[in-house]
Coordinates of C-alpha atoms in Angstrom, one line a residue:
M1 CA 36.5 -15.0 -5.4
K2 CA 37.4 -16.0 -9.0
I3 CA 37.4 -13.1 -11.4
V4 CA 37.8 -13.5 -15.2
I5 CA 38.7 -10.6 -17.4
L6 CA 37.6 -11.8 -20.9
E7 CA 38.9 -8.9 -22.9
R8 CA 41.8 -7.3 -21.1
N9 CA 43.1 -5.6 -24.2
S10 CA 39.9 -3.7 -24.7
V11 CA 41.1 -1.1 -22.3
G12 CA 44.6 -0.9 -23.7
L13 CA 47.9 -2.4 -22.5
D14 CA 49.0 1.1 -21.4
V15 CA 46.3 1.1 -18.7
S16 CA 46.7 -1.1 -15.7
V17 CA 43.9 -3.5 -14.5
D18 CA 45.8 -4.5 -11.4
G19 CA 43.1 -2.8 -9.2
V20 CA 40.9 -5.7 -9.9
K21 CA 43.3 -8.1 -8.1
Q22 CA 42.3 -6.7 -4.7
F23 CA 39.0 -8.5 -5.0
G24 CA 40.1 -12.0 -5.7
E25 CA 42.0 -14.4 -8.0
V26 CA 42.1 -12.8 -11.4
T27 CA 42.5 -14.6 -14.8
E28 CA 43.1 -12.3 -17.8
Y29 CA 42.6 -13.1 -21.5
P30 CA 43.8 -10.6 -24.1
N31 CA 40.6 -11.2 -26.1
T32 CA 37.8 -13.7 -26.1
T33 CA 35.5 -14.8 -29.0
A34 CA 32.2 -16.5 -28.8
A35 CA 33.9 -19.8 -29.4
N36 CA 35.9 -19.8 -26.2
V37 CA 33.6 -17.9 -23.7
K38 CA 32.1 -21.1 -22.1
E39 CA 35.4 -22.7 -21.2
R40 CA 36.9 -19.5 -19.8
I41 CA 34.0 -18.6 -17.5
K42 CA 33.0 -22.0 -16.2
D43 CA 34.5 -21.4 -12.8
A44 CA 34.1 -17.7 -12.5
D45 CA 32.3 -15.8 -9.7
I46 CA 32.7 -12.5 -11.5
I47 CA 33.1 -11.9 -15.2
I48 CA 34.5 -8.7 -16.7
A49 CA 33.6 -8.3 -20.3
N50 CA 33.1 -5.9 -23.1
K51 CA 31.9 -7.5 -26.4
A52 CA 32.1 -11.2 -25.6
P53 CA 28.6 -12.7 -25.8
L54 CA 27.1 -13.7 -22.4
N55 CA 23.8 -15.4 -22.9
A56 CA 22.0 -18.6 -22.1
D57 CA 24.3 -20.7 -24.3
T58 CA 27.6 -19.3 -23.0
L59 CA 26.5 -18.9 -19.3
K60 CA 24.6 -22.2 -18.8
D61 CA 27.6 -24.1 -17.5
A62 CA 29.0 -21.2 -15.4
A63 CA 27.2 -22.2 -12.2
H64 CA 29.1 -19.8 -9.9
V65 CA 28.6 -16.5 -11.7
K66 CA 27.2 -13.8 -9.5
L67 CA 28.2 -10.6 -11.3
I68 CA 28.9 -9.5 -14.9
C69 CA 30.8 -6.3 -14.9
E70 CA 31.1 -4.5 -18.2
F71 CA 34.2 -2.6 -19.3
A72 CA 31.7 -0.3 -21.1
T73 CA 28.5 1.6 -20.9
G74 CA 26.7 -0.6 -23.4
F75 CA 25.5 -4.0 -22.3
D76 CA 24.0 -5.4 -25.5
N77 CA 26.4 -8.4 -25.4
V78 CA 24.6 -9.6 -22.3
D79 CA 21.2 -11.4 -22.3
I80 CA 19.7 -9.3 -19.5
E81 CA 16.5 -11.4 -19.1
Y82 CA 18.5 -14.6 -18.8
C83 CA 20.7 -13.0 -16.1
K84 CA 17.6 -11.9 -14.2
G85 CA 16.3 -15.4 -14.2
R86 CA 19.6 -16.7 -12.9
G87 CA 20.0 -13.9 -10.3
I88 CA 23.2 -12.7 -12.0
K89 CA 23.7 -9.0 -11.6
V90 CA 25.0 -6.9 -14.6
A91 CA 26.8 -3.7 -13.9
N92 CA 27.9 -1.2 -16.6
I93 CA 30.0 2.0 -16.4
V94 CA 28.2 5.4 -16.7
N95 CA 29.6 8.6 -18.0
Y96 CA 33.3 7.6 -18.1
S97 CA 33.8 8.5 -21.8
T98 CA 31.5 11.5 -22.2
D99 CA 34.3 14.1 -22.7
A100 CA 36.2 11.8 -25.0
V101 CA 33.3 11.0 -27.3
A102 CA 32.1 14.7 -27.4
Q103 CA 35.6 15.7 -28.3
H104 CA 35.9 13.1 -31.1
T105 CA 32.4 14.2 -32.4
F106 CA 33.9 17.6 -33.2
A107 CA 37.2 16.2 -34.5
L108 CA 35.2 14.2 -37.1
C109 CA 33.0 17.1 -38.0
F110 CA 35.9 19.6 -38.5
Y111 CA 37.9 17.1 -40.5
V112 CA 35.3 17.0 -43.2
L113 CA 33.8 20.4 -42.7
E114 CA 37.1 22.2 -43.2
K115 CA 38.5 19.7 -45.8
L116 CA 41.6 19.3 -43.5
R117 CA 42.9 16.2 -45.4
H118 CA 43.0 18.3 -48.7
Y119 CA 44.7 21.3 -47.1
D120 CA 47.3 19.3 -45.2
E121 CA 48.2 17.4 -48.4
Y122 CA 48.3 20.7 -50.3
V123 CA 51.0 22.0 -48.0
K124 CA 53.0 18.8 -47.7
S125 CA 53.0 18.1 -51.4
G126 CA 54.9 21.3 -52.0
A127 CA 52.1 23.0 -53.8
Y128 CA 51.8 25.7 -51.2
A129 CA 55.5 26.5 -51.2
A130 CA 55.4 26.7 -55.0
Q131 CA 52.6 29.3 -55.2
D132 CA 53.1 33.0 -55.2
R133 CA 50.1 34.0 -53.0
F134 CA 49.8 33.8 -49.2
S135 CA 46.7 31.6 -49.0
N136 CA 44.8 28.8 -50.7
F137 CA 41.1 27.9 -50.2
D138 CA 40.3 26.2 -53.5
I139 CA 37.7 24.0 -51.8
P140 CA 35.2 26.2 -49.9
F141 CA 34.3 25.5 -46.3
T142 CA 31.8 26.9 -43.9
E143 CA 31.4 28.0 -40.3
L144 CA 29.4 26.3 -37.6
A145 CA 28.2 29.6 -36.3
G146 CA 24.6 30.2 -37.3
K147 CA 24.1 26.6 -38.3
T148 CA 21.6 24.1 -36.9
W149 CA 23.2 21.1 -35.0
G150 CA 20.8 18.1 -34.7
I151 CA 21.2 15.4 -32.2
V152 CA 19.7 11.9 -31.8
G153 CA 20.2 10.7 -28.2
M154 CA 20.1 13.5 -25.6
G155 CA 21.9 11.6 -22.8
N156 CA 25.1 12.7 -21.2
I157 CA 27.1 12.7 -24.4
G158 CA 24.3 14.3 -26.4
K159 CA 24.0 17.1 -23.8
K160 CA 27.8 17.6 -23.8
V161 CA 27.8 17.9 -27.6
A162 CA 24.9 20.3 -27.5
K163 CA 26.7 22.5 -25.1
I164 CA 29.8 22.6 -27.2
A165 CA 27.7 23.2 -30.4
Q166 CA 26.0 26.2 -28.7
A167 CA 29.5 27.6 -27.8
F168 CA 30.3 27.5 -31.5
G169 CA 27.1 29.5 -32.2
C170 CA 24.8 26.7 -33.3
R171 CA 21.1 26.4 -32.8
V172 CA 20.6 22.9 -31.2
I173 CA 17.6 20.6 -31.9
F174 CA 17.1 17.0 -31.0
Y175 CA 15.0 14.0 -31.6
S176 CA 14.1 11.5 -28.9
A177 CA 14.2 8.0 -30.5
S178 CA 12.8 6.4 -27.4
G179 CA 10.1 9.2 -27.0
S180 CA 10.9 9.3 -23.3
S181 CA 13.5 12.1 -23.1
T182 CA 12.9 14.6 -20.3
C183 CA 15.4 17.1 -21.6
T184 CA 14.0 20.6 -21.8
D185 CA 17.3 22.5 -22.3
Y186 CA 17.1 22.2 -26.1
E187 CA 14.4 22.2 -28.7
R188 CA 12.8 18.8 -29.3
V189 CA 11.5 18.1 -32.8
D190 CA 10.1 15.2 -34.7
F191 CA 12.3 13.1 -36.9
D192 CA 11.5 14.6 -40.2
T193 CA 12.1 18.1 -38.9
L194 CA 15.4 17.0 -37.5
L195 CA 16.5 15.6 -40.9
A196 CA 15.2 18.6 -42.8
E197 CA 16.8 21.3 -40.6
A198 CA 20.1 19.9 -39.3
D199 CA 23.3 21.2 -41.0
V200 CA 25.2 18.7 -38.8
L201 CA 23.4 15.6 -37.5
S202 CA 25.2 13.7 -34.7
L203 CA 24.1 10.3 -33.3
H204 CA 24.6 9.5 -29.7
C205 CA 21.8 7.0 -29.1
P206 CA 21.9 3.3 -27.9
L207 CA 21.2 0.6 -30.4
S208 CA 17.7 -0.7 -30.1
D209 CA 14.8 -1.8 -32.2
R210 CA 13.8 1.8 -32.6
T211 CA 17.3 3.0 -33.7
R212 CA 18.5 0.1 -35.9
N213 CA 18.7 1.5 -39.5
L214 CA 17.3 4.7 -38.2
I215 CA 19.4 6.5 -40.8
D216 CA 18.4 4.7 -43.9
L217 CA 18.2 5.9 -47.5
E218 CA 14.8 7.6 -47.0
A219 CA 16.2 9.5 -44.0
L220 CA 19.3 10.5 -45.9
Q221 CA 17.3 11.8 -48.8
K222 CA 15.4 14.1 -46.5
M223 CA 18.6 15.8 -45.3
K224 CA 20.2 18.9 -46.7
K225 CA 22.6 18.3 -49.5
S226 CA 25.1 20.4 -47.5
A227 CA 24.6 18.4 -44.3
V228 CA 27.2 16.5 -42.4
L229 CA 26.4 13.2 -40.6
I230 CA 28.4 12.1 -37.6
N231 CA 27.9 8.6 -36.0
V232 CA 29.6 8.0 -32.7
A233 CA 26.8 5.8 -31.4
R234 CA 26.5 2.3 -32.8
G235 CA 27.2 1.2 -36.3
P236 CA 23.8 -0.3 -37.2
V237 CA 22.0 3.0 -36.4
V238 CA 23.2 3.9 -39.9
N239 CA 22.6 1.7 -42.9
D240 CA 26.1 1.6 -44.5
Q241 CA 24.8 0.8 -48.0
A242 CA 22.4 3.7 -47.8
L243 CA 25.1 6.0 -46.6
Y244 CA 27.4 4.9 -49.5
T245 CA 24.6 5.7 -51.9
A246 CA 23.9 9.1 -50.3
L247 CA 27.6 10.1 -50.5
T248 CA 28.0 8.9 -54.1
E249 CA 24.7 10.5 -55.2
G250 CA 25.3 13.7 -53.3
Y251 CA 22.3 13.5 -51.0
I252 CA 24.5 14.8 -48.2
A253 CA 27.8 16.6 -48.2
A254 CA 29.9 14.4 -45.9
A255 CA 30.0 12.0 -43.0
G256 CA 32.3 11.2 -40.1
L257 CA 32.0 7.7 -38.6
D258 CA 33.6 6.1 -35.6
V259 CA 31.4 3.0 -35.9
T260 CA 30.2 0.8 -38.8
S261 CA 27.8 -2.1 -39.1
T262 CA 30.5 -4.7 -38.3
E263 CA 33.6 -4.1 -36.3
P264 CA 36.2 -4.4 -37.6
M265 CA 34.7 -3.1 -40.8
K266 CA 34.8 -5.8 -43.5
D267 CA 36.2 -5.3 -47.0
S268 CA 32.7 -6.1 -48.3
N269 CA 31.3 -3.0 -46.6
P270 CA 30.5 -0.5 -49.4
L271 CA 31.9 2.4 -47.4
S272 CA 35.4 0.8 -47.8
K273 CA 35.2 1.7 -51.5
F274 CA 34.5 5.4 -50.8
T275 CA 38.0 6.8 -50.8
D276 CA 37.3 10.6 -50.8
S277 CA 38.5 11.6 -47.4
N278 CA 37.3 15.1 -47.9
R279 CA 33.8 13.7 -47.6
L280 CA 34.1 10.6 -45.5
I281 CA 36.3 9.9 -42.5
I282 CA 36.1 6.6 -40.6
T283 CA 38.0 5.9 -37.3
P284 CA 38.2 2.5 -35.7
H285 CA 35.7 2.8 -32.8
L286 CA 38.1 4.9 -30.7
A287 CA 35.9 7.9 -29.8
W288 CA 35.6 6.6 -26.2
A289 CA 39.3 5.6 -25.9
S290 CA 41.2 8.6 -24.6
T291 CA 43.8 7.6 -22.0
E292 CA 41.8 9.3 -19.3
A293 CA 38.6 7.6 -20.3
R294 CA 40.2 4.1 -20.3
K295 CA 41.6 4.7 -16.9
R296 CA 38.2 5.8 -15.6
C297 CA 36.7 2.7 -17.2
V298 CA 38.9 0.4 -15.1
S299 CA 38.5 2.5 -12.0
E300 CA 34.7 2.5 -12.3
A301 CA 34.6 -1.3 -12.9
C302 CA 36.6 -1.7 -9.6
K303 CA 34.1 0.5 -7.8
N304 CA 31.2 -1.6 -9.2
I305 CA 32.8 -4.8 -7.9
E306 CA 33.6 -3.3 -4.5
A307 CA 30.0 -2.2 -4.1
F308 CA 28.7 -5.6 -5.2
L309 CA 30.9 -7.4 -2.6
K310 CA 29.5 -5.0 0.1
G311 CA 25.9 -5.9 -0.9
E312 CA 25.3 -2.6 -2.6
N313 CA 23.9 -2.0 -6.1
R314 CA 26.0 0.3 -8.1
N315 CA 25.3 0.8 -11.8
I316 CA 23.3 -2.4 -11.8
V317 CA 21.3 -2.4 -15.1
N318 CA 19.0 -5.4 -14.5
L319 CA 17.3 -4.7 -11.1

């Protein structure tokens, strides 16, 4: 069994992928771009990927492929319909990063909500040591208790965030972008109500035709001027130009992003010009990447391969 890991570095060099070797002959590549996918997978029986495009063009000469195993929950890099037609199974990893992403959601929120960049710099600059009073709170901040936390995407991560938000004393509301949510634990509202009432709005939805540019300028203008937007879903769910305008014009108070429209974020992205870290924090798509989560990612991928080789369907997304 020939196994190709196209993006070994995507789980970090501090995390071992040796568990995959029990299933066959493994070839590892640190990273793979669209230009070299075809050559690297042409003899593979199993492909392990993350972002590398696997579609009709890149897969057409890979005659032996039987399984594509994602080092991720998302599988938008794979042409699912093409794989169905070829009889190639596609397996993703479910729920491995829920705790990490939920944790990072609140890290982003508190960074801008409590102006932590400002107060850290105030102390380290010597300004605090030079003053004659015991405290400083020159930029006001608020509590989460009593606020409304809005969510788009009430899956495993959304539910975890909702639970934590409730623990902080928030009222939780959510909008189902797909319209098919069965969650009854929290108040479901329409999109306009979500925008109008959320003090914090966090995004945890997949990228789809329904969610692409969901948060555009019109949506941002409907939010409270005091609202905080958190995106730990997919970059294109938020229109970056619209968010830049919203921040510069004061339509919303602040934003915390772990994803942007292109990754890595390009210098041409208007958000790269917004330098006020009290109102905008951007992290490099790391919300999922705690050490524990990355180890679970590899372990779950191994379990998916093991099940496949036994003729069992585990986390197969294209049945």
